[in-house]
Amino acid sequence: MKINQSNIKKAKKYLDNNKCIAVPTETVYGLAANAYNSLAVKKIFRLKKRPKSNPLIVHYSNLSKLKKDCFINDNFIKLFRKFCPGPITFILKLKKNSKISNHVTNNKKTLAIRFPKHRTLRILLNSINYPLAAPSANITTRLSAVQASDVKEEFGKKIDYILDGGKSKVGMESTIVTLINSPKILRLGGLDVLKIEKILQKKLKIDTNPLKKKFPGQSRLHYSPGIPVRIKIDKPKKNEAYILIKKRAIKSQHYYYLTKNKNLKEAARNLYTCLRKIKKKGYKSIAVEKIPNIGVGKSINDRLNRASKFK
Ligand code: TXA
Ligand code: MG
């Protein structure tokens, strides 16, 4: 999609006026506001119906801006060099003199940060002198938005502006790694954990168990299309939508395909759009065939698992 400078200027104006707007990222759309301004940040929580206790990710365009707010360490530098900008979020120690609003972190001493790759958003971030707090642009527990029309569907007229950046290329939220003490994965996402392990040269603990979570963002009921989802299904019920990893010879009007050739990145990119489409068609339930549990397939399975908890 072409860069539209006048839309970026419009978005900047809203943000400079402490409004909360939707912005594109390569993972999913975000609901963004000035991370240094409590009034602006509070609007995000209200619009998203997000519990105050669930902290936000802050988005930066470069390292020198980040260093004003957080302490960095060797592991961070290694991962930053390899993967940023890109679909990875880091938990770092917050500096005491940082200007980040207490509402972003719910008064915690750590901060989730990320360098998004989407060109439109990078131009916007470079044009403002504050970082952007932005959770995914969906109502809490619902499916994330991967295009401007999804955001519109979620918020309607309640949102002042949506900066359209086309369809998100990764289509799944960032992978979250905490670099406080020894590195650990807190959320599976768009970046394969194996790639992170290769750079850090160690196996990482994956700590995404929703029952142990202090943060409701990893809660069990999440990423739900709002109708029951049954996973690892060989035979769907009559009149149930059936999601398959790749195109099949047998055709049915109830079959939905995630990919042409079983490419898991493609499947991740299409997952949320596919679930939204099925919901809109009025199906009462969704069955999904078994998805290979490798690479980003693990992230897809994580989302489907959580979605399947909706009853
Ligand atoms: O790809 C993404 O990460 C998207 C785009 C918009 O950047 N953002 C996103 O944000 O997925 P959100 O708010 O939907 O998910 C952020 C997750 C939540 O589960 C939250 O609990 C966790 O990050 N988080 C935020 N701050 C944290 C912290 N200090 N320690 C641990 N987890 C944290
Ligand atoms: Mg989210």
PDB file of C-alpha atoms in Angstrom, residues 59-244:
ATOM      1  CA  HIS A  59       6.198   1.628  20.476  1.00  0.00           C
ATOM      2  CA  TYR A  60       9.449   3.412  19.554  1.00  0.00           C
ATOM      3  CA  SER A  61      11.124   4.380  16.284  1.00  0.00           C
ATOM      4  CA  ASN A  62      14.714   4.239  17.482  1.00  0.00           C
ATOM      5  CA  LEU A  63      17.087   3.172  20.214  1.00  0.00           C
ATOM      6  CA  SER A  64      18.083   6.598  21.503  1.00  0.00           C
ATOM      7  CA  LYS A  65      14.440   7.426  22.237  1.00  0.00           C
ATOM      8  CA  LEU A  66      14.021   4.113  24.077  1.00  0.00           C
ATOM      9  CA  LYS A  67      17.088   4.735  26.229  1.00  0.00           C
ATOM     10  CA  LYS A  68      15.386   7.754  27.790  1.00  0.00           C
ATOM     11  CA  ASP A  69      12.809   5.422  29.328  1.00  0.00           C
ATOM     12  CA  CYS A  70      14.429   1.991  29.821  1.00  0.00           C
ATOM     13  CA  PHE A  71      17.654   0.271  30.812  1.00  0.00           C
ATOM     14  CA  ILE A  72      18.986  -1.986  28.081  1.00  0.00           C
ATOM     15  CA  ASN A  73      21.289  -5.013  28.438  1.00  0.00           C
ATOM     16  CA  ASP A  74      23.459  -7.346  26.305  1.00  0.00           C
ATOM     17  CA  ASN A  75      20.662  -9.756  25.455  1.00  0.00           C
ATOM     18  CA  PHE A  76      18.553  -6.849  24.314  1.00  0.00           C
ATOM     19  CA  ILE A  77      21.317  -5.533  22.020  1.00  0.00           C
ATOM     20  CA  LYS A  78      21.745  -8.966  20.408  1.00  0.00           C
ATOM     21  CA  LEU A  79      18.035  -9.384  19.727  1.00  0.00           C
ATOM     22  CA  PHE A  80      17.553  -5.763  18.720  1.00  0.00           C
ATOM     23  CA  ARG A  81      20.309  -6.033  16.079  1.00  0.00           C
ATOM     24  CA  LYS A  82      18.819  -9.149  14.578  1.00  0.00           C
ATOM     25  CA  PHE A  83      15.065  -8.604  14.740  1.00  0.00           C
ATOM     26  CA  CYS A  84      14.241  -4.913  15.024  1.00  0.00           C
ATOM     27  CA  PRO A  85      12.189  -3.429  13.642  1.00  0.00           C
ATOM     28  CA  GLY A  86       9.942  -6.496  13.710  1.00  0.00           C
ATOM     29  CA  PRO A  87       7.374  -8.647  15.530  1.00  0.00           C
ATOM     30  CA  ILE A  88       9.141  -8.912  18.909  1.00  0.00           C
ATOM     31  CA  THR A  89       8.324  -7.156  22.202  1.00  0.00           C
ATOM     32  CA  PHE A  90      10.827  -6.845  25.060  1.00  0.00           C
ATOM     33  CA  ILE A  91      10.157  -6.417  28.774  1.00  0.00           C
ATOM     34  CA  LEU A  92      12.824  -4.110  30.188  1.00  0.00           C
ATOM     35  CA  LYS A  93      13.470  -2.222  33.424  1.00  0.00           C
ATOM     36  CA  LEU A  94      11.884   1.193  33.488  1.00  0.00           C
ATOM     37  CA  LYS A  95      14.089   4.173  34.408  1.00  0.00           C
ATOM     38  CA  LYS A  96      12.995   6.175  37.447  1.00  0.00           C
ATOM     39  CA  ASN A  97      13.129   9.451  35.527  1.00  0.00           C
ATOM     40  CA  SER A  98      11.225   8.077  32.529  1.00  0.00           C
ATOM     41  CA  LYS A  99       8.258  10.146  31.359  1.00  0.00           C
ATOM     42  CA  ILE A 100       6.071   7.082  30.691  1.00  0.00           C
ATOM     43  CA  SER A 101       2.637   7.562  32.294  1.00  0.00           C
ATOM     44  CA  ASN A 102       2.011   5.360  35.349  1.00  0.00           C
ATOM     45  CA  HIS A 103      -1.212   4.236  33.688  1.00  0.00           C
ATOM     46  CA  VAL A 104       0.756   2.475  30.927  1.00  0.00           C
ATOM     47  CA  THR A 105       2.498   0.168  33.395  1.00  0.00           C
ATOM     48  CA  ASN A 106      -0.080   0.152  36.198  1.00  0.00           C
ATOM     49  CA  ASN A 107       2.735   1.486  38.404  1.00  0.00           C
ATOM     50  CA  LYS A 108       5.035  -1.443  37.631  1.00  0.00           C
ATOM     51  CA  LYS A 109       8.798  -1.019  37.315  1.00  0.00           C
ATOM     52  CA  THR A 110       9.030  -2.838  34.003  1.00  0.00           C
ATOM     53  CA  LEU A 111       7.951  -1.777  30.517  1.00  0.00           C
ATOM     54  CA  ALA A 112       6.948  -3.727  27.403  1.00  0.00           C
ATOM     55  CA  ILE A 113       8.497  -2.072  24.333  1.00  0.00           C
ATOM     56  CA  ARG A 114       8.595  -2.742  20.633  1.00  0.00           C
ATOM     57  CA  PHE A 115       9.980  -1.328  17.367  1.00  0.00           C
ATOM     58  CA  PRO A 116       7.288  -1.854  14.734  1.00  0.00           C
ATOM     59  CA  LYS A 117       8.300  -2.371  11.108  1.00  0.00           C
ATOM     60  CA  HIS A 118       5.270  -0.978   9.286  1.00  0.00           C
ATOM     61  CA  ARG A 119       6.525   1.932   7.150  1.00  0.00           C
ATOM     62  CA  THR A 120       3.510   4.191   7.710  1.00  0.00           C
ATOM     63  CA  LEU A 121       3.771   3.811  11.473  1.00  0.00           C
ATOM     64  CA  ARG A 122       7.536   4.382  11.411  1.00  0.00           C
ATOM     65  CA  ILE A 123       7.059   7.674   9.568  1.00  0.00           C
ATOM     66  CA  LEU A 124       4.428   8.668  12.127  1.00  0.00           C
ATOM     67  CA  LEU A 125       6.685   7.689  15.073  1.00  0.00           C
ATOM     68  CA  ASN A 126       9.534   9.721  13.588  1.00  0.00           C
ATOM     69  CA  SER A 127       7.308  12.777  13.333  1.00  0.00           C
ATOM     70  CA  ILE A 128       6.308  12.889  17.024  1.00  0.00           C
ATOM     71  CA  ASN A 129       8.416  13.497  20.112  1.00  0.00           C
ATOM     72  CA  TYR A 130       6.827  10.890  22.352  1.00  0.00           C
ATOM     73  CA  PRO A 131       6.469   7.096  22.048  1.00  0.00           C
ATOM     74  CA  LEU A 132       3.083   5.460  21.418  1.00  0.00           C
ATOM     75  CA  ALA A 133       1.356   3.199  23.912  1.00  0.00           C
ATOM     76  CA  ALA A 134      -0.705   0.772  21.840  1.00  0.00           C
ATOM     77  CA  PRO A 135      -2.473  -2.464  22.683  1.00  0.00           C
ATOM     78  CA  SER A 136      -4.130  -4.436  19.897  1.00  0.00           C
ATOM     79  CA  ALA A 137      -7.093  -2.535  18.413  1.00  0.00           C
ATOM     80  CA  ASN A 138      -9.897  -4.813  19.581  1.00  0.00           C
ATOM     81  CA  ILE A 139     -12.298  -4.965  22.511  1.00  0.00           C
ATOM     82  CA  THR A 140     -10.657  -6.953  25.340  1.00  0.00           C
ATOM     83  CA  THR A 141     -10.794 -10.774  24.827  1.00  0.00           C
ATOM     84  CA  ARG A 142     -11.946 -10.422  21.192  1.00  0.00           C
ATOM     85  CA  LEU A 143     -10.046 -11.065  17.953  1.00  0.00           C
ATOM     86  CA  SER A 144      -7.304  -8.646  17.025  1.00  0.00           C
ATOM     87  CA  ALA A 145      -7.766  -6.416  13.978  1.00  0.00           C
ATOM     88  CA  VAL A 146      -5.527  -6.882  10.944  1.00  0.00           C
ATOM     89  CA  GLN A 147      -7.029  -4.240   8.652  1.00  0.00           C
ATOM     90  CA  ALA A 148      -8.758  -0.862   8.954  1.00  0.00           C
ATOM     91  CA  SER A 149     -12.220  -2.365   8.356  1.00  0.00           C
ATOM     92  CA  ASP A 150     -11.734  -4.770  11.315  1.00  0.00           C
ATOM     93  CA  VAL A 151     -11.028  -1.809  13.594  1.00  0.00           C
ATOM     94  CA  LYS A 152     -14.140  -0.070  12.341  1.00  0.00           C
ATOM     95  CA  GLU A 153     -16.135  -3.205  13.077  1.00  0.00           C
ATOM     96  CA  GLU A 154     -14.802  -3.278  16.654  1.00  0.00           C
ATOM     97  CA  PHE A 155     -15.245   0.378  17.578  1.00  0.00           C
ATOM     98  CA  GLY A 156     -17.578   1.997  15.048  1.00  0.00           C
ATOM     99  CA  LYS A 157     -17.944   5.734  15.648  1.00  0.00           C
ATOM    100  CA  LYS A 158     -16.289   5.544  19.067  1.00  0.00           C
ATOM    101  CA  ILE A 159     -12.868   5.897  17.500  1.00  0.00           C
ATOM    102  CA  ASP A 160     -11.795   9.325  16.205  1.00  0.00           C
ATOM    103  CA  TYR A 161      -9.461   8.190  13.452  1.00  0.00           C
ATOM    104  CA  ILE A 162      -8.105   5.041  11.809  1.00  0.00           C
ATOM    105  CA  LEU A 163      -4.818   5.412   9.960  1.00  0.00           C
ATOM    106  CA  ASP A 164      -5.188   2.914   7.120  1.00  0.00           C
ATOM    107  CA  GLY A 165      -1.994   1.012   6.321  1.00  0.00           C
ATOM    108  CA  GLY A 166      -3.475  -1.926   4.434  1.00  0.00           C
ATOM    109  CA  LYS A 167      -3.496  -5.481   5.711  1.00  0.00           C
ATOM    110  CA  SER A 168      -0.974  -6.427   8.427  1.00  0.00           C
ATOM    111  CA  LYS A 169       1.728  -8.635   6.884  1.00  0.00           C
ATOM    112  CA  VAL A 170       2.425 -10.837   9.906  1.00  0.00           C
ATOM    113  CA  GLY A 171      -1.215 -10.936  11.027  1.00  0.00           C
ATOM    114  CA  MET A 172      -0.436 -12.135  14.539  1.00  0.00           C
ATOM    115  CA  GLU A 173       0.701 -10.252  17.654  1.00  0.00           C
ATOM    116  CA  SER A 174       4.399  -9.892  18.477  1.00  0.00           C
ATOM    117  CA  THR A 175       6.308 -12.536  20.418  1.00  0.00           C
ATOM    118  CA  ILE A 176       6.989 -11.237  23.953  1.00  0.00           C
ATOM    119  CA  VAL A 177      10.320 -11.937  25.641  1.00  0.00           C
ATOM    120  CA  THR A 178      11.175 -10.692  29.106  1.00  0.00           C
ATOM    121  CA  LEU A 179      14.823  -9.692  29.562  1.00  0.00           C
ATOM    122  CA  ILE A 180      14.460  -9.048  33.284  1.00  0.00           C
ATOM    123  CA  ASN A 181      16.744 -11.603  34.959  1.00  0.00           C
ATOM    124  CA  SER A 182      17.087 -14.622  32.663  1.00  0.00           C
ATOM    125  CA  PRO A 183      15.210 -14.336  29.348  1.00  0.00           C
ATOM    126  CA  LYS A 184      11.804 -16.021  29.092  1.00  0.00           C
ATOM    127  CA  ILE A 185       9.017 -16.083  26.508  1.00  0.00           C
ATOM    128  CA  LEU A 186       5.759 -14.590  27.852  1.00  0.00           C
ATOM    129  CA  ARG A 187       3.673 -14.772  24.682  1.00  0.00           C
ATOM    130  CA  LEU A 188       4.075 -16.788  21.490  1.00  0.00           C
ATOM    131  CA  GLY A 189       3.617 -14.637  18.421  1.00  0.00           C
ATOM    132  CA  GLY A 190       4.755 -13.578  14.981  1.00  0.00           C
ATOM    133  CA  LEU A 191       8.445 -14.364  15.538  1.00  0.00           C
ATOM    134  CA  ASP A 192       9.442 -18.026  15.877  1.00  0.00           C
ATOM    135  CA  VAL A 193      10.925 -18.696  19.336  1.00  0.00           C
ATOM    136  CA  LEU A 194      13.621 -20.929  17.777  1.00  0.00           C
ATOM    137  CA  LYS A 195      15.056 -17.871  16.015  1.00  0.00           C
ATOM    138  CA  ILE A 196      15.297 -16.012  19.327  1.00  0.00           C
ATOM    139  CA  GLU A 197      16.946 -19.030  20.985  1.00  0.00           C
ATOM    140  CA  LYS A 198      19.491 -19.221  18.169  1.00  0.00           C
ATOM    141  CA  ILE A 199      20.619 -15.651  18.787  1.00  0.00           C
ATOM    142  CA  LEU A 200      20.756 -16.007  22.580  1.00  0.00           C
ATOM    143  CA  GLN A 201      22.311 -19.478  22.212  1.00  0.00           C
ATOM    144  CA  LYS A 202      20.111 -20.981  24.848  1.00  0.00           C
ATOM    145  CA  LYS A 203      16.775 -22.705  25.241  1.00  0.00           C
ATOM    146  CA  LEU A 204      14.151 -20.345  26.643  1.00  0.00           C
ATOM    147  CA  LYS A 205      11.464 -21.119  29.150  1.00  0.00           C
ATOM    148  CA  ILE A 206       8.007 -20.507  27.718  1.00  0.00           C
ATOM    149  CA  ASP A 207       5.903 -19.026  30.465  1.00  0.00           C
ATOM    150  CA  THR A 208       2.509 -18.410  28.872  1.00  0.00           C
ATOM    151  CA  ASN A 209       0.428 -20.461  31.291  1.00  0.00           C
ATOM    152  CA  PRO A 210      -2.747 -18.419  31.758  1.00  0.00           C
ATOM    153  CA  LEU A 211      -3.434 -19.868  35.201  1.00  0.00           C
ATOM    154  CA  LYS A 212      -0.185 -18.494  36.565  1.00  0.00           C
ATOM    155  CA  LYS A 213      -0.416 -15.155  34.827  1.00  0.00           C
ATOM    156  CA  LYS A 214      -0.316 -11.914  36.706  1.00  0.00           C
ATOM    157  CA  PHE A 215      -1.363 -10.125  33.528  1.00  0.00           C
ATOM    158  CA  PRO A 216      -4.895 -10.624  32.232  1.00  0.00           C
ATOM    159  CA  GLY A 217      -3.561 -10.143  28.680  1.00  0.00           C
ATOM    160  CA  GLN A 218      -2.496 -13.760  28.750  1.00  0.00           C
ATOM    161  CA  SER A 219      -5.782 -14.838  30.282  1.00  0.00           C
ATOM    162  CA  ARG A 220      -7.422 -18.010  29.133  1.00  0.00           C
ATOM    163  CA  LEU A 221     -10.345 -16.424  27.356  1.00  0.00           C
ATOM    164  CA  HIS A 222      -8.713 -14.374  24.631  1.00  0.00           C
ATOM    165  CA  TYR A 223      -8.640 -14.038  20.874  1.00  0.00           C
ATOM    166  CA  SER A 224     -12.223 -15.251  20.675  1.00  0.00           C
ATOM    167  CA  PRO A 225     -14.456 -14.775  17.626  1.00  0.00           C
ATOM    168  CA  GLY A 226     -17.436 -14.875  20.024  1.00  0.00           C
ATOM    169  CA  ILE A 227     -18.672 -18.336  18.991  1.00  0.00           C
ATOM    170  CA  PRO A 228     -17.408 -21.754  20.133  1.00  0.00           C
ATOM    171  CA  VAL A 229     -14.204 -22.980  18.502  1.00  0.00           C
ATOM    172  CA  ARG A 230     -13.385 -26.716  18.544  1.00  0.00           C
ATOM    173  CA  ILE A 231      -9.784 -27.652  17.821  1.00  0.00           C
ATOM    174  CA  LYS A 232      -7.934 -30.716  16.410  1.00  0.00           C
ATOM    175  CA  ILE A 233     -11.086 -31.899  14.667  1.00  0.00           C
ATOM    176  CA  ASP A 234     -11.073 -34.609  11.949  1.00  0.00           C
ATOM    177  CA  LYS A 235     -14.769 -34.525  11.190  1.00  0.00           C
ATOM    178  CA  PRO A 236     -16.790 -31.320  11.547  1.00  0.00           C
ATOM    179  CA  LYS A 237     -20.448 -31.381  12.560  1.00  0.00           C
ATOM    180  CA  LYS A 238     -23.174 -30.674  10.054  1.00  0.00           C
ATOM    181  CA  ASN A 239     -23.455 -26.921   9.319  1.00  0.00           C
ATOM    182  CA  GLU A 240     -20.291 -26.134  11.248  1.00  0.00           C
ATOM    183  CA  ALA A 241     -17.591 -24.001   9.608  1.00  0.00           C
ATOM    184  CA  TYR A 242     -14.440 -26.083   9.133  1.00  0.00           C
ATOM    185  CA  ILE A 243     -11.005 -24.442   8.977  1.00  0.00           C
ATOM    186  CA  LEU A 244      -8.330 -26.421   7.157  1.00  0.00           C
TER     187      LEU A 244
END
